[in-house]
Amino acid sequence: MRRALPLVVSGTVAALALAGCSGGDAGATTASAASTGLSTSTPTSAPTTASAGTDAATSAAVRRAISSLEREYDATIGVVAVDTATGATVTHNGDRRFGYASSIKVFAAAQFLRTVRGDARDEVVHWTADDVAAAGYSPVTEQHVADGLSYAQLAEAAVRMSDNTALNLVLTRIGGPNGLDTALADLGDTTTEVVHGEPDLNTIEPGSTEDTTTPAAFTSALATVLDGTTLSTADTALLVSWMSGNATGDALIRAGAPDGWVVADKSGGAGPIRNDVARVTRPDGDTIVLAVLTRRDDPAQPYDDALVARSAAAVLRAFDTGG
């Protein structure tokens, strides 16, 4: 039997957030200038398309809005959004590769919930101060070098607080980066290439596909993870709870969603890269799954949260019936 564990890290997470932890994602200052190397090495898909569920006028409006943002921010934007009830889809650069940065953590946590069950989730793990220093941004695990945390607590910390050391420890439990890459392939995502842990996953070499994905791949993978059959009902709810408490996502898709829409997300940021992948629930209860992946075309320019929020707003308007 699968079972969900109590959210035992939540108190620690809340305390850290209130204490003024950085709102940026792990690795936000560690990516090299090579992080935009994919901009010339990977062909783009058709600029903006929409499924039969969205009309031509809506598609044109999204295209104009996204293209305007790309010019304003000197950036490349990739978005795929799918209404899970109707299948209506909006996509812009859906097959273009981007570094995924810390957004991969939600899939590591999902694979942990999928494969580690029962008391094995309660096993307490220990690490060293050197491990934390090597991993970088680790607001939860740096407080628990002496006493450790359980694997369940680490998975939660990786999603809620984007804790780098937590991701590395969870990755070790599920078979390393290769284990997660294989798990994603088993779920149908043969595009995402998981090669490194933190912080190396934030550096994308020119022409390399390592530690990259596409908006289409991430949207499809998240939809599969949250479809109610990949994980047990309890574990699906647990993962959504962790995502709903993502402390690094308030300025991203959540900021671009219409009033009353509920966002559960996992963000990522490194150098010029800023991403967010989310499930958005409308007031009528229907859900939209989307990935917004962005990078500044000048690798020396830092990412901008507003670019993700405004991109999300432009796309989500296509699904807003005003109800």
GROMACS .gro file of C-alpha atoms in nm:
model
  323
    1MET     CA    1   0.000   0.000   0.000
    2ARG     CA    2   0.119   0.349  -0.082
    3ARG     CA    3   0.074   0.608   0.186
    4ALA     CA    4   0.144   0.976   0.223
    5LEU     CA    5   0.361   1.095   0.508
    6PRO     CA    6   0.277   1.400   0.717
    7LEU     CA    7   0.419   1.728   0.590
    8VAL     CA    8   0.675   1.729   0.864
    9VAL     CA    9   0.905   1.981   0.699
   10SER     CA   10   0.631   2.238   0.652
   11GLY     CA   11   0.697   2.417   0.979
   12THR     CA   12   1.065   2.448   0.898
   13VAL     CA   13   0.986   2.567   0.546
   14ALA     CA   14   0.745   2.830   0.671
   15ALA     CA   15   0.993   2.953   0.929
   16LEU     CA   16   1.266   2.985   0.670
   17ALA     CA   17   1.038   3.170   0.430
   18LEU     CA   18   0.936   3.415   0.702
   19ALA     CA   19   1.298   3.460   0.801
   20GLY     CA   20   1.367   3.612   0.460
   21CYS     CA   21   1.516   3.331   0.251
   22SER     CA   22   1.606   3.419  -0.103
   23GLY     CA   23   1.315   3.398  -0.343
   24GLY     CA   24   1.544   3.291  -0.626
   25ASP     CA   25   1.590   2.932  -0.730
   26ALA     CA   26   1.894   2.722  -0.665
   27GLY     CA   27   2.186   2.804  -0.888
   28ALA     CA   28   2.049   3.143  -0.988
   29THR     CA   29   2.395   3.296  -0.978
   30THR     CA   30   2.604   2.997  -1.077
   31ALA     CA   31   2.519   2.943  -1.444
   32SER     CA   32   2.799   3.020  -1.686
   33ALA     CA   33   2.765   3.246  -1.987
   34ALA     CA   34   2.732   2.926  -2.189
   35SER     CA   35   2.380   2.886  -2.059
   36THR     CA   36   2.235   3.036  -2.376
   37GLY     CA   37   2.434   2.819  -2.612
   38LEU     CA   38   2.117   2.641  -2.720
   39SER     CA   39   1.979   2.951  -2.884
   40THR     CA   40   2.176   2.883  -3.200
   41SER     CA   41   2.212   2.506  -3.181
   42THR     CA   42   1.850   2.395  -3.160
   43PRO     CA   43   1.586   2.463  -3.425
   44THR     CA   44   1.260   2.613  -3.315
   45SER     CA   45   0.912   2.487  -3.380
   46ALA     CA   46   0.653   2.699  -3.557
   47PRO     CA   47   0.642   3.027  -3.361
   48THR     CA   48   0.293   3.000  -3.214
   49THR     CA   49   0.018   2.750  -3.280
   50ALA     CA   50  -0.313   2.663  -3.123
   51SER     CA   51  -0.528   2.352  -3.129
   52ALA     CA   52  -0.881   2.338  -3.260
   53GLY     CA   53  -0.991   2.430  -2.909
   54THR     CA   54  -0.867   2.788  -2.953
   55ASP     CA   55  -0.967   3.010  -3.245
   56ALA     CA   56  -0.742   3.190  -3.491
   57ALA     CA   57  -0.792   3.529  -3.327
   58THR     CA   58  -0.684   3.392  -2.991
   59SER     CA   59  -0.379   3.227  -3.145
   60ALA     CA   60  -0.282   3.552  -3.318
   61ALA     CA   61  -0.322   3.747  -2.994
   62VAL     CA   62  -0.094   3.507  -2.808
   63ARG     CA   63   0.160   3.520  -3.089
   64ARG     CA   64   0.168   3.898  -3.083
   65ALA     CA   65   0.198   3.911  -2.705
   66ILE     CA   66   0.480   3.655  -2.680
   67SER     CA   67   0.671   3.800  -2.974
   68SER     CA   68   0.645   4.144  -2.818
   69LEU     CA   69   0.784   4.013  -2.490
   70GLU     CA   70   1.074   3.845  -2.670
   71ARG     CA   71   1.164   4.178  -2.829
   72GLU     CA   72   1.117   4.377  -2.509
   73TYR     CA   73   1.334   4.147  -2.300
   74ASP     CA   74   1.575   4.036  -2.573
   75ALA     CA   75   1.480   3.682  -2.483
   76THR     CA   76   1.360   3.351  -2.618
   77ILE     CA   77   1.033   3.216  -2.475
   78GLY     CA   78   0.897   2.865  -2.500
   79VAL     CA   79   0.544   2.786  -2.381
   80VAL     CA   80   0.310   2.490  -2.407
   81ALA     CA   81  -0.024   2.501  -2.226
   82VAL     CA   82  -0.290   2.229  -2.241
   83ASP     CA   83  -0.645   2.236  -2.109
   84THR     CA   84  -0.674   1.885  -1.966
   85ALA     CA   85  -1.054   1.884  -2.000
   86THR     CA   86  -1.081   1.987  -2.365
   87GLY     CA   87  -0.736   1.923  -2.506
   88ALA     CA   88  -0.712   2.283  -2.625
   89THR     CA   89  -0.344   2.369  -2.663
   90VAL     CA   90  -0.140   2.685  -2.711
   91THR     CA   91   0.228   2.653  -2.796
   92HIS     CA   92   0.515   2.886  -2.882
   93ASN     CA   93   0.858   2.739  -2.949
   94GLY     CA   94   0.725   2.419  -2.798
   95ASP     CA   95   1.004   2.201  -2.936
   96ARG     CA   96   1.291   2.436  -2.860
   97ARG     CA   97   1.542   2.327  -2.596
   98PHE     CA   98   1.603   2.519  -2.275
   99GLY     CA   99   1.804   2.443  -1.964
  100TYR     CA  100   1.553   2.327  -1.704
  101ALA     CA  101   1.744   2.439  -1.392
  102SER     CA  102   1.561   2.367  -1.064
  103SER     CA  103   1.227   2.289  -1.227
  104ILE     CA  104   1.354   1.930  -1.262
  105LYS     CA  105   1.309   1.890  -0.886
  106VAL     CA  106   0.937   1.827  -0.917
  107PHE     CA  107   1.003   1.524  -1.134
  108ALA     CA  108   1.265   1.389  -0.893
  109ALA     CA  109   1.011   1.419  -0.611
  110ALA     CA  110   0.745   1.251  -0.823
  111GLN     CA  111   0.975   0.959  -0.898
  112PHE     CA  112   1.057   0.931  -0.528
  113LEU     CA  113   0.686   0.908  -0.444
  114ARG     CA  114   0.635   0.660  -0.726
  115THR     CA  115   0.908   0.418  -0.620
  116VAL     CA  116   0.981   0.463  -0.249
  117ARG     CA  117   0.698   0.348  -0.027
  118GLY     CA  118   0.603   0.280   0.328
  119ASP     CA  119   0.861   0.306   0.603
  120ALA     CA  120   1.142   0.351   0.350
  121ARG     CA  121   1.031   0.712   0.317
  122ASP     CA  122   1.102   0.766   0.687
  123GLU     CA  123   1.467   0.662   0.664
  124VAL     CA  124   1.681   0.943   0.805
  125VAL     CA  125   1.962   1.066   0.583
  126HIS     CA  126   2.276   1.250   0.693
  127TRP     CA  127   2.514   1.472   0.498
  128THR     CA  128   2.802   1.708   0.568
  129ALA     CA  129   2.855   2.082   0.564
  130ASP     CA  130   3.085   2.023   0.267
  131ASP     CA  131   2.795   1.862   0.079
  132VAL     CA  132   2.586   2.173   0.139
  133ALA     CA  133   2.865   2.405   0.035
  134ALA     CA  134   2.922   2.210  -0.286
  135ALA     CA  135   2.553   2.202  -0.377
  136GLY     CA  136   2.484   2.571  -0.325
  137TYR     CA  137   2.141   2.707  -0.231
  138SER     CA  138   2.019   2.474   0.049
  139PRO     CA  139   1.804   2.668   0.296
  140VAL     CA  140   1.656   2.360   0.462
  141THR     CA  141   1.941   2.109   0.466
  142GLU     CA  142   2.195   2.363   0.588
  143GLN     CA  143   1.991   2.378   0.911
  144HIS     CA  144   1.998   1.999   0.960
  145VAL     CA  145   2.358   1.892   0.913
  146ALA     CA  146   2.368   1.766   1.271
  147ASP     CA  147   2.041   1.572   1.283
  148GLY     CA  148   1.956   1.491   0.920
  149LEU     CA  149   1.613   1.455   0.763
  150SER     CA  150   1.404   1.174   0.624
  151TYR     CA  151   1.385   1.112   0.251
  152ALA     CA  152   1.025   1.235   0.255
  153GLN     CA  153   1.133   1.559   0.417
  154LEU     CA  154   1.410   1.598   0.161
  155ALA     CA  155   1.171   1.548  -0.131
  156GLU     CA  156   0.943   1.811   0.016
  157ALA     CA  157   1.232   2.054   0.070
  158ALA     CA  158   1.346   2.009  -0.289
  159VAL     CA  159   1.004   2.112  -0.421
  160ARG     CA  160   0.889   2.370  -0.166
  161MET     CA  161   1.222   2.545  -0.109
  162SER     CA  162   1.425   2.437  -0.414
  163ASP     CA  163   1.690   2.297  -0.181
  164ASN     CA  164   1.990   2.178  -0.385
  165THR     CA  165   2.136   1.934  -0.134
  166ALA     CA  166   1.790   1.782  -0.089
  167LEU     CA  167   1.768   1.720  -0.463
  168ASN     CA  168   2.108   1.552  -0.472
  169LEU     CA  169   2.015   1.320  -0.187
  170VAL     CA  170   1.678   1.232  -0.343
  171LEU     CA  171   1.849   1.169  -0.676
  172THR     CA  172   2.086   0.927  -0.504
  173ARG     CA  173   1.787   0.739  -0.360
  174ILE     CA  174   1.615   0.702  -0.699
  175GLY     CA  175   1.921   0.596  -0.898
  176GLY     CA  176   2.097   0.923  -0.970
  177PRO     CA  177   2.042   1.150  -1.268
  178ASN     CA  178   2.039   0.846  -1.497
  179GLY     CA  179   1.767   0.688  -1.285
  180LEU     CA  180   1.550   0.999  -1.321
  181ASP     CA  181   1.622   1.020  -1.693
  182THR     CA  182   1.510   0.659  -1.734
  183ALA     CA  183   1.200   0.720  -1.524
  184LEU     CA  184   1.097   1.014  -1.742
  185ALA     CA  185   1.148   0.800  -2.052
  186ASP     CA  186   0.926   0.533  -1.897
  187LEU     CA  187   0.656   0.799  -1.863
  188GLY     CA  188   0.691   0.892  -2.229
  189ASP     CA  189   0.939   1.180  -2.204
  190THR     CA  190   1.234   1.081  -2.422
  191THR     CA  191   1.329   1.445  -2.483
  192THR     CA  192   1.444   1.566  -2.140
  193GLU     CA  193   1.807   1.474  -2.073
  194VAL     CA  194   1.894   1.448  -1.704
  195VAL     CA  195   2.271   1.424  -1.667
  196HIS     CA  196   2.390   1.615  -1.360
  197GLY     CA  197   2.289   1.696  -1.006
  198GLU     CA  198   2.322   2.036  -0.837
  199PRO     CA  199   2.481   2.269  -0.909
  200ASP     CA  200   2.622   2.139  -1.239
  201LEU     CA  201   2.280   2.100  -1.399
  202ASN     CA  202   2.262   2.481  -1.424
  203THR     CA  203   2.548   2.513  -1.673
  204ILE     CA  204   2.452   2.437  -2.033
  205GLU     CA  205   2.743   2.415  -2.274
  206PRO     CA  206   2.695   2.551  -2.628
  207GLY     CA  207   2.546   2.288  -2.853
  208SER     CA  208   2.483   2.044  -2.567
  209THR     CA  209   2.145   1.889  -2.487
  210GLU     CA  210   2.253   1.778  -2.139
  211ASP     CA  211   2.024   1.902  -1.860
  212THR     CA  212   1.776   2.046  -2.108
  213THR     CA  213   1.414   1.990  -2.202
  214THR     CA  214   1.145   2.145  -2.421
  215PRO     CA  215   0.818   2.309  -2.316
  216ALA     CA  216   0.628   2.031  -2.491
  217ALA     CA  217   0.818   1.759  -2.306
  218PHE     CA  218   0.782   1.918  -1.962
  219THR     CA  219   0.413   1.995  -2.005
  220SER     CA  220   0.341   1.640  -2.113
  221ALA     CA  221   0.553   1.492  -1.834
  222LEU     CA  222   0.383   1.700  -1.565
  223ALA     CA  223   0.040   1.615  -1.700
  224THR     CA  224   0.133   1.246  -1.681
  225VAL     CA  225   0.273   1.276  -1.329
  226LEU     CA  226  -0.047   1.444  -1.207
  227ASP     CA  227  -0.298   1.239  -1.410
  228GLY     CA  228  -0.416   1.042  -1.108
  229THR     CA  229  -0.284   0.708  -1.233
  230THR     CA  230   0.094   0.758  -1.228
  231LEU     CA  231   0.090   0.818  -0.852
  232SER     CA  232  -0.160   0.701  -0.595
  233THR     CA  233  -0.441   0.942  -0.511
  234ALA     CA  234  -0.273   1.030  -0.182
  235ASP     CA  235   0.068   1.083  -0.339
  236THR     CA  236  -0.073   1.294  -0.621
  237ALA     CA  237  -0.235   1.516  -0.358
  238LEU     CA  238   0.090   1.526  -0.160
  239LEU     CA  239   0.294   1.636  -0.461
  240VAL     CA  240   0.038   1.903  -0.550
  241SER     CA  241   0.050   2.024  -0.190
  242TRP     CA  242   0.427   2.059  -0.208
  243MET     CA  243   0.400   2.246  -0.539
  244SER     CA  244   0.126   2.471  -0.403
  245GLY     CA  245   0.369   2.576  -0.130
  246ASN     CA  246   0.655   2.649  -0.369
  247ALA     CA  247   0.832   2.940  -0.201
  248THR     CA  248   1.020   3.045  -0.516
  249GLY     CA  249   0.727   3.073  -0.755
  250ASP     CA  250   0.507   3.360  -0.637
  251ALA     CA  251   0.641   3.603  -0.898
  252LEU     CA  252   0.609   3.360  -1.189
  253ILE     CA  253   0.306   3.175  -1.330
  254ARG     CA  254   0.116   3.244  -1.009
  255ALA     CA  255   0.162   3.618  -1.066
  256GLY     CA  256   0.034   3.588  -1.423
  257ALA     CA  257  -0.275   3.378  -1.350
  258PRO     CA  258  -0.619   3.541  -1.345
  259ASP     CA  259  -0.772   3.616  -1.005
  260GLY     CA  260  -0.921   3.308  -0.845
  261TRP     CA  261  -0.709   3.061  -1.041
  262VAL     CA  262  -0.498   2.829  -0.822
  263VAL     CA  263  -0.139   2.753  -0.922
  264ALA     CA  264   0.077   2.459  -0.812
  265ASP     CA  265   0.421   2.499  -0.964
  266LYS     CA  266   0.794   2.432  -0.960
  267SER     CA  267   1.026   2.708  -1.069
  268GLY     CA  268   1.385   2.713  -1.183
  269GLY     CA  269   1.641   2.983  -1.246
  270ALA     CA  270   2.008   3.007  -1.337
  271GLY     CA  271   2.190   3.300  -1.492
  272PRO     CA  272   1.980   3.407  -1.794
  273ILE     CA  273   1.739   3.113  -1.755
  274ARG     CA  274   1.404   3.142  -1.574
  275ASN     CA  275   1.141   2.868  -1.590
  276ASP     CA  276   0.820   2.756  -1.429
  277VAL     CA  277   0.610   2.444  -1.480
  278ALA     CA  278   0.265   2.429  -1.327
  279ARG     CA  279  -0.084   2.295  -1.297
  280VAL     CA  280  -0.336   2.578  -1.292
  281THR     CA  281  -0.689   2.514  -1.167
  282ARG     CA  282  -0.968   2.743  -1.285
  283PRO     CA  283  -1.265   2.834  -1.067
  284ASP     CA  284  -1.476   2.576  -1.256
  285GLY     CA  285  -1.234   2.303  -1.143
  286ASP     CA  286  -1.082   2.232  -1.485
  287THR     CA  287  -0.703   2.232  -1.503
  288ILE     CA  288  -0.442   2.365  -1.742
  289VAL     CA  289  -0.091   2.222  -1.739
  290LEU     CA  290   0.180   2.446  -1.875
  291ALA     CA  291   0.552   2.504  -1.896
  292VAL     CA  292   0.698   2.852  -1.944
  293LEU     CA  293   1.071   2.832  -2.024
  294THR     CA  294   1.269   3.150  -2.090
  295ARG     CA  295   1.623   3.270  -2.139
  296ARG     CA  296   1.775   3.609  -2.212
  297ASP     CA  297   1.953   3.605  -2.547
  298ASP     CA  298   2.249   3.792  -2.398
  299PRO     CA  299   2.399   3.539  -2.153
  300ALA     CA  300   2.536   3.822  -1.941
  301GLN     CA  301   2.184   3.943  -1.864
  302PRO     CA  302   2.017   3.796  -1.552
  303TYR     CA  303   1.677   3.634  -1.571
  304ASP     CA  304   1.364   3.836  -1.504
  305ASP     CA  305   1.066   3.693  -1.316
  306ALA     CA  306   0.832   3.936  -1.492
  307LEU     CA  307   0.910   3.773  -1.826
  308VAL     CA  308   0.767   3.443  -1.704
  309ALA     CA  309   0.468   3.607  -1.534
  310ARG     CA  310   0.377   3.814  -1.839
  311SER     CA  311   0.422   3.516  -2.071
  312ALA     CA  312   0.194   3.307  -1.850
  313ALA     CA  313  -0.064   3.585  -1.842
  314ALA     CA  314  -0.068   3.606  -2.222
  315VAL     CA  315  -0.116   3.231  -2.260
  316LEU     CA  316  -0.369   3.183  -1.978
  317ARG     CA  317  -0.590   3.454  -2.125
  318ALA     CA  318  -0.653   3.213  -2.411
  319PHE     CA  319  -0.820   2.975  -2.164
  320ASP     CA  320  -1.010   3.238  -1.965
  321THR     CA  321  -1.379   3.208  -2.047
  322GLY     CA  322  -1.467   3.467  -1.786
  323GLY     CA  323  -1.662   3.218  -1.581
   0.00000   0.00000   0.00000
